[in-house]
């Protein structure tokens, strides 16, 4: 996280320094950008190596979570979701009359 914040701050600093005419040549700007590029690549590489799950596993987990949410809010997957929403609306209307 600190590395990502450092890269973000570095980019802002390059822009601000350029606007303040602190660079004497284009090469100075390029050197600053290249140093940040190296830092961002190192961050990317370390994050890639630390990944605990693959992208496919992540997608499968997300799919399972969505299926559980669908079951919780709409009942079984075979149930018509339109009917479930209508029932939910009827219950809300009855509760309004009671309150």
Short mmCIF file of C-alpha atoms in Angstrom, two decimals:
data_model
loop_
_atom_site.label_atom_id
_atom_site.label_comp_id
_atom_site.label_asym_id
_atom_site.label_seq_id
_atom_site.Cartn_x
_atom_site.Cartn_y
_atom_site.Cartn_z
CA UNK A 1 0.00 0.00 0.00
CA UNK A 2 2.81 2.39 0.84
CA UNK A 3 4.44 1.67 -2.50
CA UNK A 4 1.23 2.47 -4.37
CA UNK A 5 0.85 5.72 -2.45
CA UNK A 6 4.47 6.58 -3.15
CA UNK A 7 3.99 6.09 -6.87
CA UNK A 8 0.88 8.23 -6.81
CA UNK A 9 2.69 11.00 -4.92
CA UNK A 10 5.67 10.71 -7.28
CA UNK A 11 3.47 11.25 -10.32
CA UNK A 12 1.87 14.29 -8.71
CA UNK A 13 5.29 15.64 -7.85
CA UNK A 14 6.55 15.27 -11.43
CA UNK A 15 3.55 17.20 -12.75
CA UNK A 16 3.89 19.93 -10.13
CA UNK A 17 7.65 20.26 -10.64
CA UNK A 18 7.12 20.53 -14.39
CA UNK A 19 4.52 23.26 -13.91
CA UNK A 20 6.90 25.09 -11.58
CA UNK A 21 9.66 24.90 -14.25
CA UNK A 22 11.98 22.90 -11.98
CA UNK A 23 13.19 20.65 -14.78
CA UNK A 24 15.95 22.08 -16.95
CA UNK A 25 15.49 19.58 -19.78
CA UNK A 26 13.20 16.92 -21.14
CA UNK A 27 15.75 14.33 -20.02
CA UNK A 28 15.18 15.35 -16.39
CA UNK A 29 11.45 14.71 -16.73
CA UNK A 30 12.12 11.41 -18.50
CA UNK A 31 14.50 10.27 -15.77
CA UNK A 32 11.85 11.00 -13.13
CA UNK A 33 9.22 9.08 -15.06
CA UNK A 34 11.56 6.12 -15.62
CA UNK A 35 12.37 5.90 -11.92
CA UNK A 36 8.65 5.74 -11.12
CA UNK A 37 8.15 3.17 -13.85
CA UNK A 38 10.73 0.92 -12.21
CA UNK A 39 9.03 1.32 -8.84
CA UNK A 40 5.60 0.57 -10.29
CA UNK A 41 6.90 -2.54 -12.06
CA UNK A 42 8.43 -3.79 -8.80
CA UNK A 43 5.10 -3.21 -7.06
CA UNK A 44 3.24 -5.05 -9.81
CA UNK A 45 5.64 -7.98 -9.64
CA UNK A 46 5.43 -8.29 -5.86
CA UNK A 47 1.64 -8.15 -5.92
CA UNK A 48 1.52 -10.75 -8.65
CA UNK A 49 3.78 -13.09 -6.71
CA UNK A 50 1.77 -12.68 -3.50
CA UNK A 51 -1.59 -13.54 -5.04
CA UNK A 52 -3.24 -16.28 -3.03
CA UNK A 53 -5.79 -17.29 -5.65
CA UNK A 54 -5.92 -17.31 -9.42
CA UNK A 55 -8.26 -15.13 -11.41
CA UNK A 56 -10.40 -18.16 -12.27
CA UNK A 57 -10.73 -19.10 -8.59
CA UNK A 58 -11.71 -15.50 -7.80
CA UNK A 59 -14.41 -15.55 -10.47
CA UNK A 60 -15.75 -18.85 -9.14
CA UNK A 61 -15.91 -17.44 -5.61
CA UNK A 62 -17.72 -14.34 -6.82
CA UNK A 63 -20.21 -16.53 -8.69
CA UNK A 64 -20.89 -18.59 -5.55
CA UNK A 65 -21.43 -15.44 -3.50
CA UNK A 66 -23.90 -14.09 -6.05
CA UNK A 67 -25.78 -17.40 -6.09
CA UNK A 68 -26.06 -17.31 -2.30
CA UNK A 69 -27.33 -13.74 -2.40
CA UNK A 70 -29.87 -14.66 -5.06
CA UNK A 71 -31.12 -17.54 -2.92
CA UNK A 72 -31.31 -15.30 0.14
CA UNK A 73 -33.25 -12.52 -1.55
CA UNK A 74 -35.19 -14.31 -4.27
CA UNK A 75 -35.53 -17.88 -3.03
CA UNK A 76 -34.45 -20.90 -5.02
CA UNK A 77 -32.88 -20.20 -8.43
CA UNK A 78 -35.77 -21.91 -10.24
CA UNK A 79 -38.29 -19.58 -8.65
CA UNK A 80 -39.47 -16.79 -10.90
CA UNK A 81 -37.73 -13.67 -9.60
CA UNK A 82 -40.57 -11.50 -10.86
CA UNK A 83 -42.99 -13.39 -8.65
CA UNK A 84 -40.66 -13.05 -5.67
CA UNK A 85 -40.48 -9.29 -6.20
CA UNK A 86 -44.27 -9.05 -6.44
CA UNK A 87 -44.64 -10.96 -3.18
CA UNK A 88 -42.08 -8.71 -1.53
CA UNK A 89 -44.01 -5.65 -2.69
CA UNK A 90 -47.29 -7.10 -1.33
CA UNK A 91 -45.68 -7.72 2.06
CA UNK A 92 -44.38 -4.14 2.18
CA UNK A 93 -47.85 -2.81 1.34
CA UNK A 94 -49.43 -4.88 4.12
CA UNK A 95 -46.84 -3.64 6.59
CA UNK A 96 -47.61 -0.03 5.64
CA UNK A 97 -51.28 -0.58 6.45
CA UNK A 98 -50.44 -2.17 9.80
CA UNK A 99 -48.13 0.63 10.84
#
